Amino acid sequence: KNDESHDIIDFQAGKEVGLGMFGERGSSMLSLGVRFAQFQSKSSITLKSDPDWQFAPLTFYGFRIAFDSYHSNFVNLNADRSFHGVGPSLSWKASEPLSNNDRDSELTLDWGLNVAVLFGRQRATVGHHETGRYHGPKYRSGYHVTVYHPTPVNVARARTVTVPNVGGFAGASWHVRNFKMSLGYRADFFFGAMDGGIDKAKSYDRNFYGPFATISIGL
């Protein structure tokens, strides 16, 4: 079982900038601000195995007797992982009209890029234990069982990390006066955000991508 939650919050202020490539009806917005990101995950894993169960014949005074000899293994792992970070962000959003209607109703092509550098804490609390058993032949007194107990592991790690973040989107919007509806595809990549290691720290990316839809109402 694995549960995750992701929160990303932006505070930005932007200014219309003319780059000389969108015509008089196109727009280009450059924004500076602060991005906050919080990722959390909880994992619980249980493994059980009987890898080599079999019946093996035993000859005893001319009689063939079947007995079973096998291993059984059990593993349990629990892990809590998180990242909290904040840092400066820069984004660029642009749009180009696709229709020749008036400004009260128009269809536009939209795209944008965003970059940020997040400074924060990466945490991981991991515990796991294993048990192995060898079940020997069954005698009159019962099974002969040998038990193996590797040393359990319980670790808690926390370290300061710097996480680069790069993203972008592309889509289309329909404007009707102060109403705007957008559809498109976006992606955001946070490099080395999570500690996904078990006994030792190991950084993993957190990437988000897929279609999106937004509705905006201007005041």
Coordinates of C-alpha atoms in Angstrom, one line a residue:
K1 CA 0.0 0.0 0.0
N2 CA 1.3 3.4 -0.9
D3 CA -0.3 6.8 -0.2
E4 CA 1.1 10.1 -1.5
S5 CA 0.1 13.8 -1.3
H6 CA 1.5 16.7 -3.3
D7 CA 1.0 20.4 -2.7
I8 CA 2.4 23.1 -4.9
I9 CA 1.7 26.8 -4.3
D10 CA 2.9 29.8 -6.3
F11 CA 2.9 33.5 -5.5
Q12 CA 3.9 35.6 -8.6
A13 CA 3.8 39.1 -10.0
G14 CA 4.0 39.5 -13.7
K15 CA 4.4 42.1 -16.5
E16 CA 3.4 42.1 -20.1
V17 CA 6.6 42.1 -22.2
G18 CA 6.7 42.5 -26.0
L19 CA 9.1 40.2 -27.7
G20 CA 8.2 41.3 -31.3
M21 CA 7.0 37.8 -32.4
F22 CA 3.3 37.7 -31.6
G23 CA 1.8 40.6 -33.5
E24 CA -0.3 43.3 -31.9
R25 CA -2.9 40.9 -30.6
G26 CA -0.6 38.3 -29.1
S27 CA 0.6 38.5 -25.4
S28 CA 3.7 37.6 -23.6
M29 CA 3.8 37.6 -19.7
L30 CA 7.0 37.3 -17.7
S31 CA 6.5 36.7 -13.9
L32 CA 8.7 36.5 -10.9
G33 CA 7.7 35.0 -7.5
V34 CA 8.1 32.3 -4.9
R35 CA 7.2 28.6 -5.2
F36 CA 6.4 26.3 -2.3
A37 CA 6.2 22.5 -2.7
Q38 CA 5.4 19.8 -0.2
F39 CA 5.5 16.1 -1.1
Q40 CA 4.7 13.2 1.4
S41 CA 4.4 9.5 1.0
K42 CA 3.7 6.5 3.2
S43 CA 4.4 2.9 2.2
S44 CA 3.6 -0.4 3.8
I45 CA 4.9 -3.6 2.2
T46 CA 4.5 -7.2 3.3
L47 CA 6.0 -10.1 1.4
K48 CA 5.5 -13.8 2.1
S49 CA 7.1 -16.6 0.1
D50 CA 7.3 -20.4 -0.1
P51 CA 9.9 -20.6 -2.8
D52 CA 10.8 -24.3 -3.0
W53 CA 7.9 -26.3 -1.6
Q54 CA 8.0 -29.9 -2.8
F55 CA 7.5 -33.5 -1.8
A56 CA 10.5 -35.7 -1.9
P57 CA 10.3 -39.5 -1.7
L58 CA 12.2 -41.4 1.1
T59 CA 12.8 -45.1 0.8
F60 CA 12.5 -46.9 4.1
Y61 CA 12.7 -50.8 4.3
G62 CA 11.4 -51.0 0.8
F63 CA 8.6 -48.5 1.3
R64 CA 8.5 -45.1 -0.5
I65 CA 7.4 -42.4 1.9
A66 CA 6.7 -38.8 0.8
F67 CA 7.8 -36.0 3.1
D68 CA 7.9 -32.3 2.6
S69 CA 10.9 -30.0 3.2
Y70 CA 10.7 -26.3 2.3
H71 CA 11.6 -22.7 3.2
S72 CA 9.2 -19.9 4.2
N73 CA 10.1 -16.3 4.3
F74 CA 8.4 -13.1 5.7
V75 CA 9.4 -9.5 5.1
N76 CA 7.7 -6.3 6.4
L77 CA 8.7 -2.7 5.5
N78 CA 7.2 0.6 6.5
A79 CA 8.4 4.0 5.2
D80 CA 7.5 7.6 5.7
R81 CA 9.1 10.1 3.3
S82 CA 8.7 13.8 2.8
F83 CA 10.1 16.9 1.2
H84 CA 9.3 20.6 2.1
G85 CA 10.9 23.3 0.1
V86 CA 10.6 26.9 -1.0
G87 CA 12.5 29.1 -3.4
P88 CA 12.4 31.7 -6.2
S89 CA 10.5 31.0 -9.4
L90 CA 10.4 32.5 -12.9
S91 CA 7.7 31.8 -15.5
W92 CA 6.9 32.9 -19.0
K93 CA 3.4 32.6 -20.5
A94 CA 2.4 33.5 -24.1
S95 CA -0.6 33.3 -26.3
E96 CA -1.4 33.9 -29.9
P97 CA -4.9 34.3 -31.4
L98 CA -6.1 31.6 -33.7
S99 CA -9.4 33.3 -34.7
N100 CA -10.2 36.7 -36.2
N101 CA -13.2 37.4 -34.0
D102 CA -13.3 40.5 -31.9
R103 CA -11.9 40.6 -28.4
D104 CA -15.2 39.6 -26.9
S105 CA -14.8 36.1 -28.2
E106 CA -11.6 34.6 -29.4
L107 CA -9.7 31.3 -29.6
T108 CA -6.0 31.4 -28.6
L109 CA -3.0 29.1 -28.7
D110 CA -1.2 29.2 -25.3
W111 CA 2.2 27.9 -24.1
G112 CA 4.6 28.6 -21.3
L113 CA 7.7 27.6 -19.4
N114 CA 8.6 27.8 -15.7
V115 CA 11.8 27.3 -13.6
A116 CA 12.4 27.4 -9.9
V117 CA 15.1 26.4 -7.3
L118 CA 13.7 25.0 -4.1
F119 CA 15.6 24.9 -0.8
G120 CA 14.3 22.6 1.8
R121 CA 14.4 19.4 4.0
Q122 CA 14.2 15.8 2.8
R123 CA 13.2 13.2 5.4
A124 CA 12.8 9.5 5.4
T125 CA 11.9 7.1 8.3
V126 CA 12.3 3.5 7.2
G127 CA 11.9 0.2 9.2
H128 CA 12.0 -3.4 8.0
H129 CA 12.6 -6.8 9.3
E130 CA 12.8 -10.3 7.8
T131 CA 12.3 -13.9 9.0
G132 CA 13.4 -17.0 7.2
R133 CA 12.5 -20.5 8.2
Y134 CA 13.7 -23.9 7.0
H135 CA 11.2 -26.7 7.6
G136 CA 13.0 -30.0 7.5
P137 CA 11.6 -33.5 7.2
K138 CA 8.7 -34.4 9.4
Y139 CA 9.6 -36.9 12.1
R140 CA 7.5 -38.5 14.8
S141 CA 8.4 -35.6 17.1
G142 CA 7.3 -33.0 14.5
Y143 CA 9.1 -30.8 12.0
H144 CA 12.7 -29.8 12.4
V145 CA 12.6 -26.0 11.9
T146 CA 15.6 -23.7 11.6
V147 CA 14.8 -19.9 12.0
Y148 CA 16.9 -17.1 10.5
H149 CA 16.5 -13.5 11.9
P150 CA 18.6 -10.9 10.0
T151 CA 19.2 -7.8 12.0
P152 CA 16.1 -5.5 11.8
V153 CA 16.7 -2.0 10.3
N154 CA 15.2 1.2 11.7
V155 CA 16.6 4.4 10.3
A156 CA 15.5 8.1 10.4
R157 CA 17.3 10.4 7.9
A158 CA 16.9 14.2 7.4
R159 CA 19.1 16.4 5.2
T160 CA 19.0 19.8 3.5
V161 CA 18.7 19.6 -0.3
T162 CA 18.5 21.9 -3.3
V163 CA 15.9 20.8 -5.8
P164 CA 15.8 22.2 -9.4
N165 CA 12.3 22.5 -10.9
V166 CA 11.5 22.8 -14.6
G167 CA 8.1 22.7 -16.3
G168 CA 6.0 23.8 -19.2
F169 CA 2.6 23.6 -20.8
A170 CA 0.9 24.0 -24.2
G171 CA -2.8 24.3 -24.9
A172 CA -5.7 26.4 -26.2
S173 CA -8.1 28.8 -24.6
W174 CA -11.5 30.2 -25.5
H175 CA -12.3 33.8 -24.2
V176 CA -15.8 35.2 -23.9
R177 CA -15.7 38.7 -22.3
N178 CA -14.5 38.0 -18.7
F179 CA -14.8 34.2 -19.0
K180 CA -11.9 32.0 -20.1
M181 CA -11.7 28.2 -20.5
S182 CA -8.4 26.4 -21.2
L183 CA -7.4 22.9 -22.2
G184 CA -3.9 21.5 -22.7
Y185 CA -1.1 19.4 -21.5
R186 CA 1.5 20.3 -18.8
A187 CA 4.5 18.9 -17.1
D188 CA 6.5 19.7 -13.9
F189 CA 9.8 18.0 -13.0
F190 CA 11.3 18.2 -9.5
F191 CA 14.8 16.7 -9.6
G192 CA 16.1 14.7 -6.6
A193 CA 13.2 15.8 -4.4
M194 CA 12.5 12.5 -2.5
D195 CA 14.7 10.2 -0.5
G196 CA 13.5 6.8 -1.8
G197 CA 16.3 4.8 -0.3
I198 CA 15.8 2.0 2.3
D199 CA 19.0 1.4 4.3
K200 CA 20.8 4.3 2.7
A201 CA 19.7 7.6 1.2
K202 CA 18.9 7.7 -2.5
S203 CA 17.4 10.6 -4.3
Y204 CA 14.5 10.2 -6.7
D205 CA 12.7 12.7 -8.9
R206 CA 9.0 13.6 -8.5
N207 CA 7.5 14.3 -12.0
F208 CA 3.9 15.3 -12.8
Y209 CA 2.5 15.4 -16.3
G210 CA -0.8 15.1 -18.0
P211 CA -3.8 16.9 -19.5
F212 CA -5.3 19.9 -17.6
A213 CA -8.4 22.0 -17.8
T214 CA -9.0 25.4 -16.1
I215 CA -11.8 27.9 -15.9
S216 CA -11.1 31.6 -15.1
I217 CA -13.5 34.5 -14.4
G218 CA -12.2 38.1 -14.4
L219 CA -13.3 40.7 -12.0

